[in-house]
Coordinates of C-alpha atoms and ligand atoms in Angstrom, one line a residue:
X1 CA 7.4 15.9 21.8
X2 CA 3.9 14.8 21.9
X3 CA 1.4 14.6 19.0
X4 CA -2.3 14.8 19.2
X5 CA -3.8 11.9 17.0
X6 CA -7.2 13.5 16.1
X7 CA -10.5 11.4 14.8
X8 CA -11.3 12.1 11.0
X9 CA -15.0 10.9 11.9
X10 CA -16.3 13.8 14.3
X11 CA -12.5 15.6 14.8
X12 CA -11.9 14.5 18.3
X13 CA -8.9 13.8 20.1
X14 CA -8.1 9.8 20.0
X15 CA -5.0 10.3 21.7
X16 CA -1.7 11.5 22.0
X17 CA 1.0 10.5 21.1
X18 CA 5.0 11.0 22.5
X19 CA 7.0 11.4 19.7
X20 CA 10.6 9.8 19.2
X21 CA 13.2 12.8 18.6
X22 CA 16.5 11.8 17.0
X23 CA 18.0 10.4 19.5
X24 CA 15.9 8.4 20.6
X25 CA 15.5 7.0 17.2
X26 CA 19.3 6.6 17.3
X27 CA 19.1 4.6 20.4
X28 CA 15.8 2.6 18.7
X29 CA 18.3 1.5 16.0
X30 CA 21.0 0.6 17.7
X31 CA 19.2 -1.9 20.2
X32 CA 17.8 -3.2 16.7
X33 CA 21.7 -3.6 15.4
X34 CA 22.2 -5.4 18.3
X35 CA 19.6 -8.0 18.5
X36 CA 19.9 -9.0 15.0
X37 CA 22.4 -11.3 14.7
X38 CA 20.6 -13.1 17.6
X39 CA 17.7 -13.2 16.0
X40 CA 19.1 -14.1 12.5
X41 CA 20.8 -16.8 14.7
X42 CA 17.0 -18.4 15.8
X43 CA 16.4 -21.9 14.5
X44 CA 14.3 -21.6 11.0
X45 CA 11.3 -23.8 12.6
X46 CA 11.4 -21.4 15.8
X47 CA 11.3 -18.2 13.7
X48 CA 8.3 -19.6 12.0
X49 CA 6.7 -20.5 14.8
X50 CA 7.0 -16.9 16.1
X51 CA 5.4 -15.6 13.3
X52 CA 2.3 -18.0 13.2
X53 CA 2.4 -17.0 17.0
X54 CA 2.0 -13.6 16.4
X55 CA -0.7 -14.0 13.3
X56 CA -2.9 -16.0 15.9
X57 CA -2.4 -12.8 18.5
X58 CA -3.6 -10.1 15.2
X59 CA -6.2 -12.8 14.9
X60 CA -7.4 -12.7 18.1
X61 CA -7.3 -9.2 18.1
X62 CA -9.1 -8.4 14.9
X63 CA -11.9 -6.9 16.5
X64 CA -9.9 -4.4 18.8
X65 CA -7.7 -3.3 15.7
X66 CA -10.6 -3.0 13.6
X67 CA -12.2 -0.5 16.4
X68 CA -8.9 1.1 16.8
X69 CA -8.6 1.7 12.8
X70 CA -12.2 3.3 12.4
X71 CA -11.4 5.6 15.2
X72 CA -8.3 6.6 14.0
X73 CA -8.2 6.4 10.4
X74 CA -12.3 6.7 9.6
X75 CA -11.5 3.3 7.5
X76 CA -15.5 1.1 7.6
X77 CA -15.7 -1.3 10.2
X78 CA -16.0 -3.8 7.5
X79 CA -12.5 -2.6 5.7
X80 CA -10.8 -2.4 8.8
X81 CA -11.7 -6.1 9.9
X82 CA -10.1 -7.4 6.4
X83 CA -6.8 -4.8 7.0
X84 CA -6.6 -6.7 10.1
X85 CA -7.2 -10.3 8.6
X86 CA -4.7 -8.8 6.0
X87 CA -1.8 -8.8 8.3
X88 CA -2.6 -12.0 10.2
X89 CA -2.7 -13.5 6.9
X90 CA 0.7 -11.9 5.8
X91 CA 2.5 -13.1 8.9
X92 CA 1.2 -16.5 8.6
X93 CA 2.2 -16.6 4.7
X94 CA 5.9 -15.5 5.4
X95 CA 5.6 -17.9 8.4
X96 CA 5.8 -20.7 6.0
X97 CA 9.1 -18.5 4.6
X98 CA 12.3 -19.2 6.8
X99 CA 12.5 -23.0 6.6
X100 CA 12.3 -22.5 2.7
X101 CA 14.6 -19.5 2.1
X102 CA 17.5 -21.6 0.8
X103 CA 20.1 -20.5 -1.8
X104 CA 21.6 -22.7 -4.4
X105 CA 24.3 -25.7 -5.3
X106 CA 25.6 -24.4 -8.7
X107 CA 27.6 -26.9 -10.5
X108 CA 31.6 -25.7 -11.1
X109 CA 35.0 -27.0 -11.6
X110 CA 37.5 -27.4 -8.8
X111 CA 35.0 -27.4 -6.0
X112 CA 31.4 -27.1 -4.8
X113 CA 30.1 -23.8 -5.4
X114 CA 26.8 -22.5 -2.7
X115 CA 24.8 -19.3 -2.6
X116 CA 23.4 -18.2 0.6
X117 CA 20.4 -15.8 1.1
X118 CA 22.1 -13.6 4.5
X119 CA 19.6 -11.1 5.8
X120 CA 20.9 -7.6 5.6
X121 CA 20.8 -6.5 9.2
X122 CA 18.5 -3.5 10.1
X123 CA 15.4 -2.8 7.5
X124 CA 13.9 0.7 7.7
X125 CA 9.8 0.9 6.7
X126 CA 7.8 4.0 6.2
X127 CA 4.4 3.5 6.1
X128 CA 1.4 6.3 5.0
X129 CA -1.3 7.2 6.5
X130 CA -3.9 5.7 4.0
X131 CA -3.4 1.9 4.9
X132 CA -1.7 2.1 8.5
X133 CA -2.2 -1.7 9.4
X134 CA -1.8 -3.6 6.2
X135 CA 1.4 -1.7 4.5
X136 CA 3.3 -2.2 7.9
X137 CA 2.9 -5.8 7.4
X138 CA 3.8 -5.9 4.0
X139 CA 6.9 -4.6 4.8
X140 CA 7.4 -6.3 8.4
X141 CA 6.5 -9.6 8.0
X142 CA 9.1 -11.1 5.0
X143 CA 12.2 -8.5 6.7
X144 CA 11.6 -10.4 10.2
X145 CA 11.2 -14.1 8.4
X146 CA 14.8 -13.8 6.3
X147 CA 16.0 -13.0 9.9
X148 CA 16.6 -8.9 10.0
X149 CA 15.4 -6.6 12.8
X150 CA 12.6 -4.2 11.8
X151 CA 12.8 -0.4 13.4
X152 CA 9.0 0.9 11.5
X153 CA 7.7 4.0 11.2
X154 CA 3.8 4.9 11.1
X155 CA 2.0 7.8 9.5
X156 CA 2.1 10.9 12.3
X157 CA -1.8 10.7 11.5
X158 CA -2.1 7.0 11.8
X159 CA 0.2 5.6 14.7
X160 CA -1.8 3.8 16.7
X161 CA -2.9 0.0 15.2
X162 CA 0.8 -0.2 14.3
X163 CA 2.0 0.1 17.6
X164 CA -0.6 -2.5 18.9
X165 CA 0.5 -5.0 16.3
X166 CA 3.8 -4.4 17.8
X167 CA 2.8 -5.2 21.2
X168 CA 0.7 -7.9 20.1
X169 CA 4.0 -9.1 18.7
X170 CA 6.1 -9.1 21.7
X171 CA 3.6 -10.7 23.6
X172 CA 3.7 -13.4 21.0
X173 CA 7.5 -13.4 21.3
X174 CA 9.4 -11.4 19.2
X175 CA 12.1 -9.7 21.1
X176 CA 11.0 -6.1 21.5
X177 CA 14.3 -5.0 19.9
X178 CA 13.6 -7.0 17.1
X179 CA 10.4 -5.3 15.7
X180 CA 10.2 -1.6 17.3
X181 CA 7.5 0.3 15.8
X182 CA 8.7 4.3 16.5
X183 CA 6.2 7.2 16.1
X184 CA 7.5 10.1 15.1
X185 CA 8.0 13.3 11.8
X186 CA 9.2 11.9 8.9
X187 CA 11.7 14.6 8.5
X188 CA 13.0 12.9 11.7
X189 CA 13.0 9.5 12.4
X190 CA 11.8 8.5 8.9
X191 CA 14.8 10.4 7.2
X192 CA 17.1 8.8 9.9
X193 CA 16.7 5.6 8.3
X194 CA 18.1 7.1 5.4
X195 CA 21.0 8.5 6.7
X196 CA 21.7 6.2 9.9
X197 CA 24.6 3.5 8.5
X198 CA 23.0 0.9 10.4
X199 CA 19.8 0.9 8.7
X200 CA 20.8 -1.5 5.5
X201 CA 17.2 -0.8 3.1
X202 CA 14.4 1.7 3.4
X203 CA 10.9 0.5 2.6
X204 CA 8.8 3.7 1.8
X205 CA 5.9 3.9 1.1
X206 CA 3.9 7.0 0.1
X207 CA 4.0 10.1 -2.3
X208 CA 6.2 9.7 -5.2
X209 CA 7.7 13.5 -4.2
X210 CA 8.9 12.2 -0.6
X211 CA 9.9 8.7 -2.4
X212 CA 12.6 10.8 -4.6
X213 CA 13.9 12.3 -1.7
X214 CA 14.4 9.0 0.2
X215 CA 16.0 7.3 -3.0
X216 CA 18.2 10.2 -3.5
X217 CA 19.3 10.1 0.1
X218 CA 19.6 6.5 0.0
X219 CA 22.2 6.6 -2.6
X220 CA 24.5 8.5 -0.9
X221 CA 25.1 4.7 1.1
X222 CA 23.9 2.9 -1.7
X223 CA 21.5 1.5 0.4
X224 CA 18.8 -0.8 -0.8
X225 CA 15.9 0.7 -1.3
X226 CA 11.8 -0.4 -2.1
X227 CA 9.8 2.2 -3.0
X228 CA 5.8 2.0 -3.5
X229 CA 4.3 5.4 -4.6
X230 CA 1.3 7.1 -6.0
X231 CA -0.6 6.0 -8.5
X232 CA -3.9 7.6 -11.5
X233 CA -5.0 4.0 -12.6
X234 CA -7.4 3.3 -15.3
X235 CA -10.6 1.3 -15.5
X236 CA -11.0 0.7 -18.7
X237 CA -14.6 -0.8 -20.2
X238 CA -15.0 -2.0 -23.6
X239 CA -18.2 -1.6 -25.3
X240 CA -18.3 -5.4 -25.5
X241 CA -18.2 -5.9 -21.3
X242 CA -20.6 -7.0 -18.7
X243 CA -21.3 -3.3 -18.4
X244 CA -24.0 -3.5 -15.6
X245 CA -21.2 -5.0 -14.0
X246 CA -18.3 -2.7 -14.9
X247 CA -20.9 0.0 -13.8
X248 CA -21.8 -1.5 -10.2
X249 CA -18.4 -2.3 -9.2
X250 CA -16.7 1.1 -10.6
X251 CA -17.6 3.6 -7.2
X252 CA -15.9 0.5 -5.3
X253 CA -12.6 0.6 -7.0
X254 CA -12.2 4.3 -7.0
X255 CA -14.2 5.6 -3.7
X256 CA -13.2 2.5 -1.7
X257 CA -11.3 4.2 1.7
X258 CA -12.6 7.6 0.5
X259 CA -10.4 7.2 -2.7
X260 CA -6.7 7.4 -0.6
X261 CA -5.8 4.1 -2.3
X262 CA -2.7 4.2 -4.1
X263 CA -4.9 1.8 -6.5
X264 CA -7.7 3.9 -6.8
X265 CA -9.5 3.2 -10.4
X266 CA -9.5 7.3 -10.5
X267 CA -9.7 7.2 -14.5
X268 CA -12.4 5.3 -15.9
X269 CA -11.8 4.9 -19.7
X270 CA -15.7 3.8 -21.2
X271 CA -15.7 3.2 -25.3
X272 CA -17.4 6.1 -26.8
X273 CA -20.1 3.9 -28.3
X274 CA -20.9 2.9 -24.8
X275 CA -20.7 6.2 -22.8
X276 CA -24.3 7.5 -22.2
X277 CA -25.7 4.0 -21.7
X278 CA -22.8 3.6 -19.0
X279 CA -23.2 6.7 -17.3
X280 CA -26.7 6.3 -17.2
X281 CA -26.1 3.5 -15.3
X282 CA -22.8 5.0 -13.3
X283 CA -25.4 7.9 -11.6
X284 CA -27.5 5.3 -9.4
X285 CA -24.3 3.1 -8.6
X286 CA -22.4 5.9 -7.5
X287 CA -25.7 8.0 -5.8
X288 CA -26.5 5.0 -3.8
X289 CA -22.5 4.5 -2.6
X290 CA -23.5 4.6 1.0
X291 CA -21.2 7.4 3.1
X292 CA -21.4 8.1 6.5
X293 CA -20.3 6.5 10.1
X294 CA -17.8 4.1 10.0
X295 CA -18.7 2.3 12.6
X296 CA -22.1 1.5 10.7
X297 CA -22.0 -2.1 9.5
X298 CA -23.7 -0.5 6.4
X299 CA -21.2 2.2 5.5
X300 CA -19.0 1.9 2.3
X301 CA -17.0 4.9 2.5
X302 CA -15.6 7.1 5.8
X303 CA -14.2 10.7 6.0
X304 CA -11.0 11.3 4.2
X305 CA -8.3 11.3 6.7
X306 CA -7.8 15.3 7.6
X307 CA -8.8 18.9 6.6
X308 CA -6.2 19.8 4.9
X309 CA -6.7 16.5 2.1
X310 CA -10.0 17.7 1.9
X311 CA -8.7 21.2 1.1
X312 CA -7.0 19.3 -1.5
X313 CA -9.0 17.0 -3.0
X314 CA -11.8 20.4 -2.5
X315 CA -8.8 22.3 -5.3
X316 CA -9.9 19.7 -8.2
X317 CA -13.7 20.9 -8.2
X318 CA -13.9 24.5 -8.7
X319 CA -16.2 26.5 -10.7
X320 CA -14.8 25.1 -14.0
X321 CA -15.1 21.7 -12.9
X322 CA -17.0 19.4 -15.1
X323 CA -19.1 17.6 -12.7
X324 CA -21.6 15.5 -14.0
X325 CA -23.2 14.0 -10.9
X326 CA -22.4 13.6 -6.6
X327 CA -23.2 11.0 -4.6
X328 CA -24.1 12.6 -0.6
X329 CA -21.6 13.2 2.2
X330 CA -23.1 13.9 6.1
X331 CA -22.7 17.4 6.8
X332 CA -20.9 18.9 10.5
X333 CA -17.9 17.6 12.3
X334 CA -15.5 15.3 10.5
X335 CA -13.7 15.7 7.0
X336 CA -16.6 14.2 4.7
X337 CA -16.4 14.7 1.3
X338 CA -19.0 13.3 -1.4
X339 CA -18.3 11.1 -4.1
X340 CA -17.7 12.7 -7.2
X341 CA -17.5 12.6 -11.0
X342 CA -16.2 14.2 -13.5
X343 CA -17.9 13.5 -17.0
X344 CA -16.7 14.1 -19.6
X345 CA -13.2 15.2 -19.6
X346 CA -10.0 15.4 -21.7
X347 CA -7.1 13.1 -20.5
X348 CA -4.8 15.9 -20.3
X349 CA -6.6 17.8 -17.5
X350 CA -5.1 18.6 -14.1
X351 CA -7.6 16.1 -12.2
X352 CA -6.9 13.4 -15.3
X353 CA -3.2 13.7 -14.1
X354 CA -2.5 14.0 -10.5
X355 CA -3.4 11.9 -7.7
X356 CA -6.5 13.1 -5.8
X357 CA -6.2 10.7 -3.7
X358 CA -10.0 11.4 -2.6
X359 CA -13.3 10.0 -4.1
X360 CA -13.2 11.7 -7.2
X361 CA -13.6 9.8 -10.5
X362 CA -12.8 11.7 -13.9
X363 CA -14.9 9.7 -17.3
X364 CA -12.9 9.8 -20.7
X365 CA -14.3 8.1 -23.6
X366 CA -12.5 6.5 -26.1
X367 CA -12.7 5.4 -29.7
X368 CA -10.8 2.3 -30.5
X369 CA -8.5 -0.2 -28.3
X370 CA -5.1 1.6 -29.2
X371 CA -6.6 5.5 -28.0
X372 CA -7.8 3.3 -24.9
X373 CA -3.5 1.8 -24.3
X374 CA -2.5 5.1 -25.0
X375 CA -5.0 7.2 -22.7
X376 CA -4.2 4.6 -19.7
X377 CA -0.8 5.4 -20.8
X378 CA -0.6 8.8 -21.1
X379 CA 0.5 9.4 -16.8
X380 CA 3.4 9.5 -14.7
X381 CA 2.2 6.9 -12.6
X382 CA 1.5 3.2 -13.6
X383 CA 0.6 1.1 -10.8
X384 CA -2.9 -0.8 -10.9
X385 CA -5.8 -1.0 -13.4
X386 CA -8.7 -2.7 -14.5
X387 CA -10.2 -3.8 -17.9
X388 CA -13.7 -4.7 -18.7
X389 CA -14.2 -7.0 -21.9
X390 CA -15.7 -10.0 -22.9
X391 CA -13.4 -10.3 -25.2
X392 CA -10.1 -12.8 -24.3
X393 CA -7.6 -11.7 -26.8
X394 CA -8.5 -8.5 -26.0
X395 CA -7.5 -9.0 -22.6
X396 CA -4.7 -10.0 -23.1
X397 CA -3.2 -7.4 -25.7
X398 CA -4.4 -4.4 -23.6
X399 CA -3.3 -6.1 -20.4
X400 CA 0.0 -6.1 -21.7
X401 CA 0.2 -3.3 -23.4
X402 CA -0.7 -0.9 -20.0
X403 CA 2.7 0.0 -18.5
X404 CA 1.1 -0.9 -14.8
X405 CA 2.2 -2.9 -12.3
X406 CA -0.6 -4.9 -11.2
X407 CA -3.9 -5.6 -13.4
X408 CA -7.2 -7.2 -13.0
X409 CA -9.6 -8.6 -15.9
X410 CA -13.2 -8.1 -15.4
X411 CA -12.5 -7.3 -11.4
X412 CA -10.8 -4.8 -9.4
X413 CA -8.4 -7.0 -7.7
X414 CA -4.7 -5.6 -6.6
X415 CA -3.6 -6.2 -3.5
X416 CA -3.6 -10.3 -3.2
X417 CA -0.6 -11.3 -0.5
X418 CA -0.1 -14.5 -2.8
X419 CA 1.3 -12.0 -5.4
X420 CA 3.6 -9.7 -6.3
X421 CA 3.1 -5.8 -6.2
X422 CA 4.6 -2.8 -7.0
X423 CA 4.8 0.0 -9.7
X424 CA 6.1 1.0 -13.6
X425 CA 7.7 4.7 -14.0
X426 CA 7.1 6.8 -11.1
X427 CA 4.4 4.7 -9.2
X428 CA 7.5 2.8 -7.6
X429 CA 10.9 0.5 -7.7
X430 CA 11.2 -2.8 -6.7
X431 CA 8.0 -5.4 -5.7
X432 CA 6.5 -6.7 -2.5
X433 CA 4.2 -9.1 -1.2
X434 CA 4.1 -12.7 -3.5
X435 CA 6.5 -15.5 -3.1
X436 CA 9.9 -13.8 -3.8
X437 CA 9.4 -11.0 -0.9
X438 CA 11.9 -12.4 0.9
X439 CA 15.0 -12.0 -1.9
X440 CA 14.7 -8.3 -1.5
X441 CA 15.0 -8.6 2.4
X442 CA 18.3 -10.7 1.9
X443 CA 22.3 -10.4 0.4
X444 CA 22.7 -13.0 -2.3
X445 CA 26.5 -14.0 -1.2
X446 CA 28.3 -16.9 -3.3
X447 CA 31.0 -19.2 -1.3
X448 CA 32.8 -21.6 -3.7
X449 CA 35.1 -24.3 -1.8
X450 CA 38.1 -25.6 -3.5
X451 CA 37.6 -29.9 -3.4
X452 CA 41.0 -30.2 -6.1
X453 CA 40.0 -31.8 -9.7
Ligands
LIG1 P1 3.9 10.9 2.5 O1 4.9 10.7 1.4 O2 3.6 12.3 2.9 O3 4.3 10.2 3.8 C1 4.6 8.8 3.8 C2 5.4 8.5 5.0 O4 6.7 9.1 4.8 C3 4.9 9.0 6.4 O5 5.2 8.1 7.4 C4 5.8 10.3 6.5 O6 5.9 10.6 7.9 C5 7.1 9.8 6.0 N1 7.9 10.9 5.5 C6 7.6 12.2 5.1 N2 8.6 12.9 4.8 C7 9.7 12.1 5.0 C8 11.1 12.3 4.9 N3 11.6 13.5 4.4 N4 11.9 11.3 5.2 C9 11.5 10.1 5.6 N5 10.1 9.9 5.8 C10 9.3 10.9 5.4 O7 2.6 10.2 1.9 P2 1.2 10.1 2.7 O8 0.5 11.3 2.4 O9 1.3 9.6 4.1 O10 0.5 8.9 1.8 C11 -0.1 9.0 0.6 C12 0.7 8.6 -0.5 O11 1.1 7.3 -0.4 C13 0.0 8.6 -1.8 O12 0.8 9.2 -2.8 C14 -0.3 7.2 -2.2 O13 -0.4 6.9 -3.5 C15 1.0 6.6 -1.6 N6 0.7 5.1 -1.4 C16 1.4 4.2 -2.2 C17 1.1 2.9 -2.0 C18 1.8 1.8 -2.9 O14 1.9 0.7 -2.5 N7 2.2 2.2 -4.1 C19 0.3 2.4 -1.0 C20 -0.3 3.4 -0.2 C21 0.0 4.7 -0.4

């Protein structure tokens, strides 16, 4: 079946797309059973090079990808350069991977006792629509280094840097049946990785309502399963912060691709003794957040991705809505929204609690540090955040006292390849990216040899 793969910038046809139906993802993940032991087989130092082969191909593609992204995905030409970067700089990262991935000697009596890290065959990805290029990566680069074959499947919206990287691949030299990239419904192929016995682990990513259905399904085989799901994070700002700074970078960290960021700073938590100097200085940060073409070196923020997200994100500002200031959207063709903010508002409130997943920012002040732990607290989700103090031990104490995943001190950092990410409660199971990606893309089996005493 073809798909028609429609521009989020000015709504016009990029391409379209054939469509795998079950079958043919049957026959996709087959050839991938098939060439795995092979591949598993490659030398270590061959494997690597393969990878550092194909990072210098992404490389020397960045600028096509980049084009391809903004097109596709309305992502900035500037973001979509570093999504790029990112997955050059992933594969090269686990390139350094399969000559290291050894298990262990563990001392025993009667014998010599060895642990081996065995890949697991076929690995599954599902990848959203929000970061197409990077979040493949994530997934594809560690499975392929501990030596399994990789059947992915993009966003229906977002298809096409994917399947470039996967050509970029092959002409690098990974066998085609190694990493297949297959377009397709998620009810289809993506679900067919959960129930096809040959697919060993799913790697979802997405919304935490699809992510139970995929763990659910995958028990049924007991089949491993990563999961990386929504998120409501919290920026929180202490009155005792750099709070020019706090208020510069905020629209960044929450209106950054539009606000689809499973990290989005969509909470900002400001100390109530702090809250109308801060918002005073919030309304020309976020007013001069520059929204428009893409393609414009000088944009910060794109469309968001269709019209039926904005129809969504559109249901958190109605009448009622406590909007305290907008920053400027382009008007005609495309899916533009404006970057919002809601000020103040209770931390119970529908738009406190959901996931926009748009550039809408709610403002809650706060009393003390333990209201502030328990506001950042108070969500399904736990996934990113941010805190803004001066103060070390402080630091500290609130950064471990926020059930989240992944947090950043006086920045917005989350994503860093070098480092491990993933969520608390609902926001996801199990980690990726960092040094120990690979251990969940292997069996850990134990073989003990009998030497006699
Ligand atoms: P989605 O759950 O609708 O879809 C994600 C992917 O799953 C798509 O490829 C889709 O085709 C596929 N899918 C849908 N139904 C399926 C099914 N029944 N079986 C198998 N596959 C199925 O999510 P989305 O709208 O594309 O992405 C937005 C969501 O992703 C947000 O909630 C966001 O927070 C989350 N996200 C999380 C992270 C993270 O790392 N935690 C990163 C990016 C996005």
């Amino acid at each position: 079946m073809s798909h028609q793969v429609v521009s989020p910038v000015d709504e016009s046809v990029v391409a379209t797309i054939e469509e795998l139906d079950l079958a043919a993802a049957d026959a996709a993940i087959e050839a991938a059973a098939a060439a795995q032991p092979a591949w598993a087989a490659v030398a270590p130092a061959d494997r690597a090079r393969l990878l550092r082969r194909a990072a210098e191909a992404i490389d020397a593609a960045n600028e096509e990808l980049a084009r391809l992204e903004v097109r596709n995905a309305g992502h900035t030409i500037t973001n979509a350069r570093w999504e790029a970067g990112n997955v050059r700089d992933v594969l090269s990262y686990y390139a350094g991977a399969p000559e290291r991935h050894f298990g262990r000697q563990i001392p025993v009596p009667g014998g010599v006792d060895i642990t081996f890290l065995e890949p697991l065959g076929v690995v599954g990805i599902i990848v959203p629509w929000n970061f197409p290029m990077p979040i493949a990566s994530w997934g594809f680069a560690p499975a392929l280094a501990a030596g399994n074959a990789v059947v992915l499947k993009p966003a229906e919206l977002t298809p096409l840097t994917a399947m470039r990287i996967a050509e970029l691949c092959h002409e690098a030299g990974i066998p085609k049946d190694v990493f297949q990239v297959l377009p397709g419904k998620g009810s289809v192929v993506g679900w067919r990785f959960v129930t096809h016995e040959k697919v060993r682990k799913v790697c979802f990513t997405g919304s935490t309502e699809v992510g139970k259905k995929i763990m659910a399904g995958c028990a049924e085989q007991v089949k491993r399963v990563t999961l990386e799901l929504g998120g409501k994070s919290a920026n929180v700002v202490f009155a005792d912060a750099d709070l020019e700074e706090a208020a510069a970078s905020a629209p960044g960290s929450v209106f950054d691709n539009a606000g689809q960021d499973c990290c989005a700073r969509s909470r900002l938590l400001v100390e109530a003794s702090v809250y109308e100097r801060f918002l005073s200085l919030l309304e020309p940060a976020v007013k001069s957040f520059k929204v428009g073409d893409p393609a414009a070196e000088s944009s910060q923020m794109g469309p968001l991705i269709s019209d039926e997200q904005r129809r969504q994100v559109a249901s958190y500002i109605g009448p009622e809505a406590p909007v305290a200031f907008q920053g400027s959207a382009p008007e005609g063709k495309g899916f533009w929204f404006p970057p919002t903010v809601l000020a103040p508002i209770g931390p119970g409130e529908r738009a406190c609690q959901e996931e926009i997943f748009g550039p809408v920012l709610s403002v809650i002040p706060f009393s003390d540090e333990a209201e502030a732990i328990a506001i950042a607290n108070d969500t399904p989700y736990g996934l990113s955040g941010s805190i803004w103090t001066r103060d070390l031990g402080r630091a500290f104490r609130v950064a471990r006292a926020i059930e989240t995943g992944t947090l950043s001190v006086n920045s917005h950092s989350s994503v860093r390849y070098w480092t491990p990410f993933g969520g608390f409660k609902q926001s996801g199971l199990g980690r990726e990216l960092g040094p120990d990606a690979l251990e969940h893309f292997s069996e850990l089996k134990n073989v003990f040899i009998r030497t006699g005493e």
